[in-house]
CSV table of C-alpha atoms in Angstrom, one decimal:
chain,number,residue,atom,x,y,z
A,202,UNK,CA,-15.3,19.7,15.6
A,203,UNK,CA,-13.2,19.4,18.7
A,204,UNK,CA,-16.0,21.0,20.7
A,205,UNK,CA,-18.5,18.4,19.5
A,206,UNK,CA,-16.1,15.5,20.1
A,207,UNK,CA,-15.4,16.8,23.7
A,208,UNK,CA,-19.2,17.0,24.3
A,209,UNK,CA,-19.6,13.5,23.1
A,210,UNK,CA,-16.8,12.2,25.3
A,211,UNK,CA,-18.1,14.2,28.2
A,212,UNK,CA,-21.0,11.8,28.8
A,213,UNK,CA,-23.1,11.4,25.7
A,214,UNK,CA,-21.3,8.2,24.6
A,215,UNK,CA,-21.8,4.8,26.4
A,216,UNK,CA,-19.6,4.0,29.3
A,217,UNK,CA,-16.1,2.9,28.1
A,218,UNK,CA,-16.5,4.4,24.6
A,219,UNK,CA,-14.5,7.4,23.6
A,220,UNK,CA,-13.7,9.2,20.4
A,221,UNK,CA,-9.9,9.6,19.9
A,222,UNK,CA,-8.5,11.5,17.0
A,223,UNK,CA,-6.0,9.4,15.1
A,224,UNK,CA,-4.8,12.0,12.5
A,225,UNK,CA,-4.9,15.7,13.3
A,226,UNK,CA,-3.3,18.0,10.8
A,227,UNK,CA,-3.0,20.8,13.4
A,228,UNK,CA,0.2,19.2,14.6
A,229,UNK,CA,1.7,19.3,11.1
A,230,UNK,CA,0.5,22.9,10.5
A,231,UNK,CA,1.9,24.1,13.8
A,232,UNK,CA,5.2,22.4,13.2
A,233,UNK,CA,5.5,23.7,9.7
A,234,UNK,CA,4.5,27.3,10.7
A,235,UNK,CA,7.1,27.2,13.4
A,236,UNK,CA,9.7,26.1,10.8
A,237,UNK,CA,8.6,28.7,8.3
A,238,UNK,CA,8.6,31.6,10.7
A,239,UNK,CA,12.0,30.5,12.1
A,240,UNK,CA,13.3,30.6,8.5
A,241,UNK,CA,11.8,34.0,7.9
A,242,UNK,CA,13.4,35.4,11.0
A,243,UNK,CA,16.8,33.8,10.2
A,244,UNK,CA,16.5,35.2,6.6
A,245,UNK,CA,15.8,38.7,7.9
A,246,UNK,CA,18.7,38.6,10.3
A,247,UNK,CA,21.0,37.3,7.6
A,248,UNK,CA,20.0,40.1,5.2
A,249,UNK,CA,20.7,42.7,7.9
A,250,UNK,CA,24.1,41.1,8.6
A,251,UNK,CA,25.1,41.0,5.0
A,252,UNK,CA,24.0,44.6,4.4
A,253,UNK,CA,26.0,45.7,7.4
A,254,UNK,CA,29.1,43.9,6.1
A,255,UNK,CA,28.9,45.6,2.7
A,256,UNK,CA,27.6,49.0,3.7
A,257,UNK,CA,29.3,49.3,7.1
A,258,UNK,CA,26.4,51.2,8.4
A,259,UNK,CA,23.8,49.9,10.9
A,260,UNK,CA,21.4,52.7,9.9
A,261,UNK,CA,21.5,51.7,6.3
A,262,UNK,CA,21.0,48.1,7.2
A,263,UNK,CA,18.0,48.8,9.4
A,264,UNK,CA,16.4,51.1,6.7
A,265,UNK,CA,16.6,48.2,4.2
A,266,UNK,CA,15.4,45.7,6.7
A,267,UNK,CA,12.3,47.8,7.4
A,268,UNK,CA,11.1,46.9,3.9
A,269,UNK,CA,10.7,43.2,4.9
A,270,UNK,CA,7.9,43.5,7.4
A,271,UNK,CA,6.2,46.3,5.4
A,272,UNK,CA,6.2,44.3,2.2
A,273,UNK,CA,4.7,41.3,4.1
A,274,UNK,CA,2.1,43.6,5.5
A,275,UNK,CA,1.2,44.8,2.0
A,276,UNK,CA,0.9,41.2,0.9
A,277,UNK,CA,-1.3,40.2,3.8
A,278,UNK,CA,-3.6,43.2,3.2
A,279,UNK,CA,-3.9,42.3,-0.5
A,280,UNK,CA,-4.7,38.6,0.3
A,281,UNK,CA,-7.3,39.7,2.9
A,282,UNK,CA,-9.0,42.0,0.4
A,283,UNK,CA,-9.1,39.2,-2.2
A,284,UNK,CA,-10.4,36.7,0.4
A,285,UNK,CA,-7.3,34.4,-0.1
A,286,UNK,CA,-5.1,32.8,2.4
A,287,UNK,CA,-1.3,32.6,2.6
A,288,UNK,CA,-0.5,28.8,2.6
A,289,UNK,CA,2.8,27.3,3.7
A,290,UNK,CA,4.0,27.1,0.1
A,291,UNK,CA,3.4,30.8,-0.3
A,292,UNK,CA,5.3,31.8,2.8
A,293,UNK,CA,8.2,29.5,1.9
A,294,UNK,CA,8.5,31.1,-1.5
A,295,UNK,CA,9.0,34.6,-0.2
A,296,UNK,CA,12.6,35.6,-0.9
A,297,UNK,CA,13.9,38.5,1.2
A,298,UNK,CA,16.9,39.0,-1.1
A,299,UNK,CA,14.5,39.8,-4.0
A,300,UNK,CA,12.2,41.9,-1.8
A,301,UNK,CA,14.9,44.2,-0.6
A,302,UNK,CA,16.7,44.4,-3.9
A,303,UNK,CA,15.3,47.8,-4.8
A,304,UNK,CA,15.8,49.2,-1.4
A,305,UNK,CA,19.4,48.1,-1.4
A,306,UNK,CA,20.1,49.8,-4.7
A,307,UNK,CA,18.4,53.0,-3.5
A,308,UNK,CA,20.0,53.1,-0.1
A,309,UNK,CA,23.5,52.4,-1.3
A,310,UNK,CA,23.2,55.1,-4.0
A,311,UNK,CA,21.7,57.7,-1.7
A,312,UNK,CA,24.4,57.2,1.0
A,313,UNK,CA,27.0,57.3,-1.7
A,314,UNK,CA,25.7,60.5,-3.2
A,315,UNK,CA,25.2,62.3,0.1
A,316,UNK,CA,28.7,61.5,1.2
A,317,UNK,CA,30.3,62.6,-2.0
A,318,UNK,CA,31.3,66.0,-0.6
A,319,UNK,CA,29.9,69.4,-0.3
A,320,UNK,CA,27.1,70.3,-2.7
A,321,UNK,CA,25.2,73.5,-2.9
A,322,UNK,CA,21.8,71.9,-3.0
A,323,UNK,CA,19.9,71.1,0.1
A,324,UNK,CA,19.9,67.6,1.6
A,325,UNK,CA,16.4,66.9,0.5
A,326,UNK,CA,17.1,68.0,-3.1
A,327,UNK,CA,20.2,65.8,-3.2
A,328,UNK,CA,18.2,62.8,-1.9
A,329,UNK,CA,15.5,63.6,-4.5
A,330,UNK,CA,17.9,63.8,-7.4
A,331,UNK,CA,19.8,60.7,-6.3
A,332,UNK,CA,16.6,58.7,-6.0
A,333,UNK,CA,15.5,59.8,-9.5
A,334,UNK,CA,18.8,58.5,-11.0
A,335,UNK,CA,18.2,54.9,-9.9
A,336,UNK,CA,14.4,54.9,-9.9
A,337,UNK,CA,14.1,53.7,-13.5
A,338,UNK,CA,16.5,50.8,-13.4
A,339,UNK,CA,15.2,49.7,-10.0
A,340,UNK,CA,11.6,49.8,-11.3
A,341,UNK,CA,12.5,47.8,-14.4
A,342,UNK,CA,14.4,45.2,-12.4
A,343,UNK,CA,11.5,44.5,-10.1
A,344,UNK,CA,8.9,44.5,-12.9
A,345,UNK,CA,11.0,41.8,-14.7
A,346,UNK,CA,10.9,39.7,-11.5
A,347,UNK,CA,7.1,40.2,-11.3
A,348,UNK,CA,6.6,39.3,-14.9
A,349,UNK,CA,8.3,35.9,-14.3
A,350,UNK,CA,5.2,35.0,-12.1
A,351,UNK,CA,2.6,35.9,-14.8
A,352,UNK,CA,2.4,32.3,-16.2
A,353,UNK,CA,1.5,31.0,-12.7
A,354,UNK,CA,-1.6,33.1,-12.7
A,355,UNK,CA,-2.9,31.2,-15.7
A,356,UNK,CA,-2.8,27.8,-14.0
A,357,UNK,CA,-6.2,26.1,-13.5
A,358,UNK,CA,-7.7,23.3,-11.4
A,359,UNK,CA,-5.4,21.6,-8.9
A,360,UNK,CA,-2.3,23.4,-10.1
A,361,UNK,CA,-3.9,26.8,-9.8
A,362,UNK,CA,-5.3,26.2,-6.3
A,363,UNK,CA,-1.8,25.1,-5.1
A,364,UNK,CA,0.4,27.6,-6.8
A,365,UNK,CA,-2.0,30.5,-7.3
A,366,UNK,CA,-1.7,31.8,-3.7
A,367,UNK,CA,2.1,31.6,-3.9
A,368,UNK,CA,2.1,33.9,-7.0
A,369,UNK,CA,-0.3,36.3,-5.4
A,370,UNK,CA,1.7,36.4,-2.2
A,371,UNK,CA,5.1,37.0,-3.8
A,372,UNK,CA,3.9,39.5,-6.4
A,373,UNK,CA,2.0,41.5,-3.9
A,374,UNK,CA,5.0,41.5,-1.6
A,375,UNK,CA,7.2,42.8,-4.4
A,376,UNK,CA,4.7,45.5,-5.3
A,377,UNK,CA,4.6,46.6,-1.7
A,378,UNK,CA,8.4,46.6,-1.5
A,379,UNK,CA,8.5,48.7,-4.7
A,380,UNK,CA,6.1,51.3,-3.3
A,381,UNK,CA,7.9,51.5,0.1
A,382,UNK,CA,11.3,51.7,-1.6
A,383,UNK,CA,10.3,54.8,-3.6
A,384,UNK,CA,8.4,56.5,-0.9
A,385,UNK,CA,9.5,55.5,2.6
A,386,UNK,CA,13.2,54.7,2.0
A,387,UNK,CA,14.2,58.3,0.9
A,388,UNK,CA,12.4,59.7,3.9
A,389,UNK,CA,14.2,57.3,6.3
A,390,UNK,CA,17.5,58.2,4.6
A,391,UNK,CA,16.9,61.9,5.1
A,392,UNK,CA,16.1,61.3,8.8
A,393,UNK,CA,19.2,59.2,9.2
A,394,UNK,CA,21.6,61.7,7.5
A,395,UNK,CA,20.1,65.1,8.4
A,396,UNK,CA,22.3,65.4,11.5
A,397,UNK,CA,25.3,63.5,10.2
A,398,UNK,CA,27.4,64.4,7.3
A,399,UNK,CA,30.3,62.0,7.9
A,400,UNK,CA,31.1,59.8,4.9
A,401,UNK,CA,30.4,56.1,5.3
A,402,UNK,CA,33.4,54.0,6.1
A,403,UNK,CA,34.6,51.8,3.2
A,404,UNK,CA,33.9,48.1,3.8
A,405,UNK,CA,37.0,46.0,3.8
A,406,UNK,CA,35.1,43.3,2.1
A,407,UNK,CA,34.3,45.7,-0.8
A,408,UNK,CA,38.0,46.7,-1.0
A,409,UNK,CA,39.1,43.1,-1.3
A,410,UNK,CA,36.4,42.4,-3.9
A,411,UNK,CA,37.3,45.5,-5.8
A,412,UNK,CA,41.0,44.5,-5.9
A,413,UNK,CA,40.0,41.1,-7.3
A,414,UNK,CA,37.4,42.5,-9.7
A,415,UNK,CA,39.4,45.2,-11.4
A,416,UNK,CA,42.1,43.0,-12.9
A,417,UNK,CA,39.6,40.4,-13.8
A,418,UNK,CA,37.5,43.0,-15.7
A,419,UNK,CA,40.6,44.3,-17.6
A,420,UNK,CA,41.5,40.7,-18.5
A,421,UNK,CA,38.0,40.0,-19.8
A,422,UNK,CA,37.8,43.2,-21.8
A,423,UNK,CA,41.3,42.5,-23.3
A,424,UNK,CA,40.3,39.0,-24.4
A,425,UNK,CA,36.6,39.1,-25.6
A,426,UNK,CA,36.9,36.0,-27.8
A,427,UNK,CA,37.9,33.5,-25.1
A,428,UNK,CA,35.4,35.1,-22.6
A,429,UNK,CA,32.5,34.7,-25.1
A,430,UNK,CA,33.7,31.1,-25.9
A,431,UNK,CA,33.7,30.1,-22.2
A,432,UNK,CA,30.3,31.6,-21.7
A,433,UNK,CA,28.9,29.8,-24.7
A,434,UNK,CA,30.3,26.5,-23.5
A,435,UNK,CA,28.8,27.1,-20.1
A,436,UNK,CA,25.4,27.8,-21.7
A,437,UNK,CA,25.6,24.7,-23.8
A,438,UNK,CA,26.5,22.6,-20.7
A,439,UNK,CA,23.5,24.0,-18.9
A,440,UNK,CA,21.2,23.2,-21.8
A,441,UNK,CA,22.5,19.6,-21.9
A,442,UNK,CA,22.2,19.1,-18.1
A,443,UNK,CA,18.7,20.7,-17.9
A,444,UNK,CA,16.7,17.5,-19.0
A,445,UNK,CA,18.7,15.4,-16.5
A,446,UNK,CA,17.9,17.5,-13.5
A,447,UNK,CA,14.5,16.0,-13.0
A,448,UNK,CA,11.4,17.7,-11.7
A,449,UNK,CA,8.5,17.3,-9.3
A,450,UNK,CA,5.1,18.8,-8.9
A,451,UNK,CA,5.5,19.7,-5.3
A,452,UNK,CA,8.5,20.1,-3.0
A,453,UNK,CA,9.0,17.3,-0.6
A,454,UNK,CA,7.2,17.9,2.7
A,455,UNK,CA,7.9,15.8,5.8
A,456,UNK,CA,4.4,15.3,7.0
A,457,UNK,CA,5.4,13.1,9.9
A,458,UNK,CA,3.4,10.1,8.7
A,459,UNK,CA,3.2,7.5,5.9
A,460,UNK,CA,0.4,6.3,3.8
A,461,UNK,CA,0.7,2.8,2.2
A,462,UNK,CA,-1.7,1.6,-0.5
A,463,UNK,CA,-1.9,-2.2,-1.3
A,464,UNK,CA,-3.4,-3.6,-4.5
A,465,UNK,CA,-4.5,-7.1,-3.6
A,466,UNK,CA,-5.4,-9.7,-6.4
A,467,UNK,CA,-8.6,-8.7,-8.2
A,468,UNK,CA,-10.4,-11.9,-7.1
A,469,UNK,CA,-9.7,-11.6,-3.4
A,470,UNK,CA,-12.7,-11.8,-1.1
A,471,UNK,CA,-13.2,-9.4,1.8
A,472,UNK,CA,-12.8,-12.2,4.3
A,473,UNK,CA,-9.5,-13.3,2.8
A,474,UNK,CA,-8.3,-9.7,2.6
A,475,UNK,CA,-9.3,-9.2,6.2
A,476,UNK,CA,-7.1,-12.1,7.2
A,477,UNK,CA,-4.1,-10.3,5.7
A,478,UNK,CA,-4.7,-7.0,7.6
A,479,UNK,CA,-3.2,-8.2,11.0
A,480,UNK,CA,-0.3,-9.8,9.2
A,481,UNK,CA,0.6,-6.6,7.4
A,482,UNK,CA,0.0,-4.5,10.5
A,483,UNK,CA,2.3,-6.7,12.6
A,484,UNK,CA,5.1,-6.3,10.0
A,485,UNK,CA,4.7,-2.5,9.7
A,486,UNK,CA,4.8,-2.1,13.5
A,487,UNK,CA,8.2,-3.8,13.6
A,488,UNK,CA,9.7,-0.5,12.6
A,489,UNK,CA,10.5,1.4,15.8
A,490,UNK,CA,9.5,4.8,14.4
A,491,UNK,CA,5.9,3.6,13.7
A,492,UNK,CA,3.7,4.6,16.7
A,493,UNK,CA,0.3,3.4,15.4
A,494,UNK,CA,-1.4,1.9,12.4
A,495,UNK,CA,-4.9,2.5,11.0
A,496,UNK,CA,-6.2,0.3,8.1
A,497,UNK,CA,-9.0,0.7,5.6
A,498,UNK,CA,-10.1,-2.2,3.4
A,499,UNK,CA,-12.4,-2.1,0.3
A,500,UNK,CA,-14.3,1.0,-0.7
A,501,UNK,CA,-17.1,3.1,0.8
A,502,UNK,CA,-20.6,2.0,-0.1
A,503,UNK,CA,-21.7,5.5,-1.1
A,504,UNK,CA,-19.5,5.4,-4.2
A,505,UNK,CA,-17.5,8.4,-3.5
A,506,UNK,CA,-14.2,6.5,-3.9
A,507,UNK,CA,-13.5,4.8,-7.3
A,508,UNK,CA,-11.3,2.2,-5.7
A,509,UNK,CA,-12.1,-1.5,-6.0
A,510,UNK,CA,-12.9,-3.9,-3.2
A,511,UNK,CA,-9.3,-5.3,-3.4
A,512,UNK,CA,-7.9,-1.9,-2.2
A,513,UNK,CA,-6.2,-1.9,1.2
A,514,UNK,CA,-4.8,1.2,2.7
A,515,UNK,CA,-2.7,1.8,5.9
A,516,UNK,CA,-2.1,5.0,7.7
A,517,UNK,CA,1.1,5.0,9.6
A,518,UNK,CA,1.4,7.5,12.5
A,519,UNK,CA,5.1,8.1,13.2
A,520,UNK,CA,6.7,9.0,16.5
A,521,UNK,CA,8.2,12.5,17.0
A,522,UNK,CA,11.5,13.0,15.2
A,523,UNK,CA,13.6,13.2,18.3
A,524,UNK,CA,12.6,9.6,19.2
A,525,UNK,CA,13.8,8.2,15.9
A,526,UNK,CA,17.0,6.1,15.6
A,527,UNK,CA,20.2,7.7,14.4
A,528,UNK,CA,20.5,7.9,10.6
A,529,UNK,CA,16.7,8.3,9.9
A,530,UNK,CA,15.8,11.8,9.0
A,531,UNK,CA,12.7,11.5,6.8
A,532,UNK,CA,9.8,9.0,6.5
A,533,UNK,CA,11.2,7.6,3.4
A,534,UNK,CA,14.3,6.5,5.3
A,535,UNK,CA,12.1,4.0,7.0
A,536,UNK,CA,10.6,2.5,3.8
A,537,UNK,CA,13.5,0.0,3.0
A,538,UNK,CA,13.1,-1.7,6.4
A,539,UNK,CA,9.3,-1.9,6.0
A,540,UNK,CA,9.6,-3.3,2.4
A,541,UNK,CA,11.9,-6.0,3.8
A,542,UNK,CA,9.3,-7.0,6.3
A,543,UNK,CA,6.5,-6.9,3.8
A,544,UNK,CA,8.4,-9.2,1.4
A,545,UNK,CA,7.6,-12.0,3.8
A,546,UNK,CA,4.0,-11.9,2.4
A,547,UNK,CA,4.1,-13.0,-1.3
A,548,UNK,CA,1.9,-11.4,-3.9
A,549,UNK,CA,1.6,-7.9,-2.4
A,550,UNK,CA,1.8,-4.7,-4.6
A,551,UNK,CA,2.2,-1.6,-2.5
A,552,UNK,CA,3.0,2.1,-2.8
A,553,UNK,CA,4.5,4.3,-0.1
A,554,UNK,CA,3.5,7.9,0.1
A,555,UNK,CA,2.3,10.5,2.6
A,556,UNK,CA,-1.3,11.5,3.3
A,557,UNK,CA,-1.4,15.0,1.7
A,558,UNK,CA,1.0,14.0,-1.1
A,559,UNK,CA,-1.1,10.9,-1.8
A,560,UNK,CA,-4.3,13.0,-2.0
A,561,UNK,CA,-2.8,15.5,-4.3
A,562,UNK,CA,-1.3,12.9,-6.7
A,563,UNK,CA,-4.7,11.1,-6.8
A,564,UNK,CA,-6.6,14.3,-7.6
A,565,UNK,CA,-4.2,15.1,-10.4
A,566,UNK,CA,-3.7,11.8,-12.1
A,567,UNK,CA,-6.5,9.7,-10.7
A,568,UNK,CA,-4.0,7.2,-9.4
A,569,UNK,CA,-1.6,6.8,-6.4
A,570,UNK,CA,2.0,7.7,-7.1
A,571,UNK,CA,3.9,10.6,-8.6
A,572,UNK,CA,3.8,9.3,-12.2
A,573,UNK,CA,0.9,7.4,-13.8
A,574,UNK,CA,1.0,5.7,-17.2
A,575,UNK,CA,-2.5,5.0,-18.7
A,576,UNK,CA,-3.0,2.5,-21.5
A,577,UNK,CA,-6.3,2.4,-23.4
A,578,UNK,CA,-7.8,-0.3,-25.5
A,579,UNK,CA,-10.7,-2.8,-25.9
A,580,UNK,CA,-8.7,-6.0,-25.6
A,581,UNK,CA,-8.2,-6.9,-22.0
A,582,UNK,CA,-5.6,-9.6,-22.8
A,583,UNK,CA,-3.5,-7.2,-24.9
A,584,UNK,CA,-3.9,-4.5,-22.3
A,585,UNK,CA,-2.6,-6.8,-19.6
A,586,UNK,CA,0.4,-7.7,-21.8
A,587,UNK,CA,1.1,-4.0,-22.5
A,588,UNK,CA,0.9,-3.2,-18.8
A,589,UNK,CA,3.3,-5.9,-17.8
A,590,UNK,CA,5.8,-4.8,-20.5
A,591,UNK,CA,5.5,-1.2,-19.4
A,592,UNK,CA,6.0,-2.3,-15.8
A,593,UNK,CA,9.2,-4.2,-16.6
A,594,UNK,CA,10.5,-1.2,-18.6
A,595,UNK,CA,9.8,1.4,-16.0
A,596,UNK,CA,11.1,-0.7,-13.1
A,597,UNK,CA,14.5,-0.8,-14.9
A,598,UNK,CA,14.7,3.0,-14.9
A,599,UNK,CA,17.1,4.3,-12.2
A,600,UNK,CA,15.2,6.1,-9.4
A,601,UNK,CA,11.9,4.3,-10.0
A,602,UNK,CA,10.4,2.7,-7.0
A,603,UNK,CA,7.1,1.1,-5.9
A,604,UNK,CA,6.3,0.3,-9.6
A,605,UNK,CA,3.1,-1.6,-9.9
A,606,UNK,CA,0.1,-2.3,-12.2
A,607,UNK,CA,-3.2,-0.8,-10.9
A,608,UNK,CA,-6.1,-3.2,-11.2
A,609,UNK,CA,-3.8,-6.0,-12.2
A,610,UNK,CA,-5.1,-9.5,-12.8
A,611,UNK,CA,-8.4,-10.8,-14.0
A,612,UNK,CA,-11.4,-12.3,-12.3
A,613,UNK,CA,-11.3,-16.1,-12.8
A,614,UNK,CA,-14.3,-17.4,-14.7
A,615,UNK,CA,-15.5,-21.0,-15.4
A,616,UNK,CA,-16.7,-21.4,-18.9
A,617,UNK,CA,-18.8,-24.5,-19.8
A,618,UNK,CA,-18.6,-25.5,-23.5
A,619,UNK,CA,-21.3,-28.0,-24.3
A,620,UNK,CA,-20.6,-30.8,-26.8
A,621,UNK,CA,-23.5,-30.7,-29.2
A,622,UNK,CA,-23.0,-34.1,-30.9
A,623,UNK,CA,-22.8,-35.8,-27.4
A,624,UNK,CA,-26.0,-34.1,-26.4
A,625,UNK,CA,-27.7,-35.3,-29.5
A,626,UNK,CA,-26.6,-38.9,-28.8
A,627,UNK,CA,-28.3,-38.7,-25.4
A,628,UNK,CA,-31.3,-36.9,-26.8
A,629,UNK,CA,-30.7,-33.9,-24.5
A,630,UNK,CA,-31.9,-30.5,-25.4
A,631,UNK,CA,-29.4,-27.7,-25.3
A,632,UNK,CA,-31.8,-25.2,-23.6
A,633,UNK,CA,-32.7,-27.8,-21.0
A,634,UNK,CA,-29.0,-28.5,-20.1
A,635,UNK,CA,-28.3,-24.8,-19.9
A,636,UNK,CA,-31.2,-24.2,-17.6
A,637,UNK,CA,-30.1,-27.1,-15.5
A,638,UNK,CA,-26.6,-25.7,-15.1
A,639,UNK,CA,-27.9,-22.3,-14.4
A,640,UNK,CA,-30.1,-23.6,-11.7
A,641,UNK,CA,-27.2,-25.6,-10.1
A,642,UNK,CA,-24.7,-22.6,-10.3
A,643,UNK,CA,-26.7,-19.4,-10.0
A,644,UNK,CA,-30.0,-20.8,-8.6
A,645,UNK,CA,-33.6,-20.4,-9.5
A,646,UNK,CA,-36.5,-19.4,-7.3
A,647,UNK,CA,-38.5,-22.5,-6.4
A,648,UNK,CA,-41.2,-20.9,-4.1
A,649,UNK,CA,-41.9,-18.1,-1.7
A,650,UNK,CA,-42.0,-18.1,2.1
A,651,UNK,CA,-43.9,-15.6,4.2
A,652,UNK,CA,-43.0,-14.2,7.6
A,653,UNK,CA,-45.8,-12.1,8.6
A,654,UNK,CA,-46.3,-9.5,5.9
A,655,UNK,CA,-42.8,-10.0,4.5
A,656,UNK,CA,-42.2,-12.4,1.6
A,657,UNK,CA,-38.9,-14.1,0.7
A,658,UNK,CA,-37.8,-16.1,-2.3
A,659,UNK,CA,-36.6,-19.7,-1.8
A,660,UNK,CA,-33.7,-20.2,-4.2
A,661,UNK,CA,-32.4,-23.7,-5.1
A,662,UNK,CA,-28.8,-24.2,-6.1
A,663,UNK,CA,-25.7,-26.2,-5.3
A,664,UNK,CA,-23.7,-25.6,-2.1
A,665,UNK,CA,-21.0,-23.0,-2.3
A,666,UNK,CA,-18.2,-25.5,-1.9
A,667,UNK,CA,-19.5,-27.4,-4.9
A,668,UNK,CA,-19.9,-24.3,-7.1
A,669,UNK,CA,-16.3,-23.4,-6.5
A,670,UNK,CA,-14.9,-26.9,-7.3
A,671,UNK,CA,-14.3,-27.5,-11.0
A,672,UNK,CA,-14.1,-31.2,-10.4
A,673,UNK,CA,-17.5,-31.3,-8.8
A,674,UNK,CA,-19.0,-29.3,-11.6
A,675,UNK,CA,-17.5,-31.7,-14.1
A,676,UNK,CA,-19.1,-34.6,-12.4
A,677,UNK,CA,-22.5,-33.0,-12.1
A,678,UNK,CA,-25.3,-35.6,-13.0
A,679,UNK,CA,-27.5,-34.7,-15.9
A,680,UNK,CA,-31.0,-36.2,-16.0
A,681,UNK,CA,-32.0,-38.0,-19.2
A,682,UNK,CA,-35.6,-38.1,-20.6
A,683,UNK,CA,-35.8,-41.7,-19.5
A,684,UNK,CA,-35.1,-40.7,-15.9
A,685,UNK,CA,-31.5,-42.0,-15.8
A,686,UNK,CA,-28.6,-39.9,-14.6
A,687,UNK,CA,-25.3,-39.6,-16.3
A,688,UNK,CA,-22.2,-37.5,-15.3
A,689,UNK,CA,-21.9,-34.3,-17.2
A,690,UNK,CA,-18.4,-35.4,-18.3
A,691,UNK,CA,-19.8,-38.6,-19.8
A,692,UNK,CA,-19.0,-39.0,-23.5
A,693,UNK,CA,-17.3,-35.5,-23.3
A,694,UNK,CA,-20.6,-33.7,-23.3
A,695,UNK,CA,-18.8,-30.4,-22.4
A,696,UNK,CA,-15.4,-28.8,-21.6
A,697,UNK,CA,-14.4,-26.5,-18.8
A,698,UNK,CA,-12.3,-23.4,-19.4
A,699,UNK,CA,-11.1,-20.9,-16.9
């Protein structure tokens, strides 16, 4: 697409006209990939440092660390064979501590067994026997972790497309780590120890932890009742606190932009809504961090978007983070200032979100926002009352923000109720009066007009200003059979209801 745009800008467009990309997700992807790979590198370095502190052996630390890139290689090969891609959520879910778990157990046990003293068996035999001792528990521990991802594989639709690659990435990395731990790690240990039989130095951290752990263990074994009681109380507290932790479908991602959706009154015209656009734009641009604003009013004519004509959306492109004011760290830190500016325009209902997050929420619930409450019924009045009651209740919940009623309000209608006794006194036919009002309000075709081979209908009706004025409609003159005219409101011939 960039190539086509460059070709168009190169001379195919009229002079002074250029195509400029307003929103390019490449910037977000590059920034996120940079963050993810930095975190992966920091995680690998941290794992090596922790292993060195506890094993006091650089060789053992490097052997364990070698499992990290190899497990990722196995994961990437699996995803390539399956025709899948590793998205940002998948890469962020890779836990190096879990991946090297089996290798840590195996390396620590092998180094410990080899340094236990002289043994008549050869070095290879001792490594083989030591590996067999921990192979079963290591295998079971990793299989338990893999089994925890099985429910994710059963997700369908949007949930499956988002979280499915994550499960495939993590599980394939764990399987790769398991295979390399049982095959490569013993070989690397043999290569590292075949010329060195010196025992590994004891870590001072382990010595300190052992001094603290031994008396604690003796105390716990000597008082099983209190220990079980404390554990039961901790479990009960966890069960009580679990419903209060809250949950969200996706982790928060700073996309570097905001997406604001406005629900205007249902009877607003496009011309009136267009008048509000520059007013809203000016107030959004008051925030220093907003670099540019793109607006979209109404809905597309091809019917691909189910929104109503009163829908108004603003895309807010934010400046780079290093240009923000002190104290602002995420797009949502800017929302209170924008809300304060938007309150200058009464009657607006709006929702702040981010472009990708907004699209995901809309695909899941069919509405904008993280939580959507749908009320069904056949009585529009009762539905409106129930929606307003639900809105008031939800707005009072701590943590709820941008609460609003979607498709709120009704289209005003003017109902003409004819007074049949009054019509009879003036000898007016009900059908004739209805046809007369229909002609005045909606119009009737009086004749045709030709322009060449094209034919157009000539419609007769009242001017638009009169049709929208209830007082003018009330004073509409009705013709009697005698030819006289009387106001439609004469003798209370009808009533107007809106």
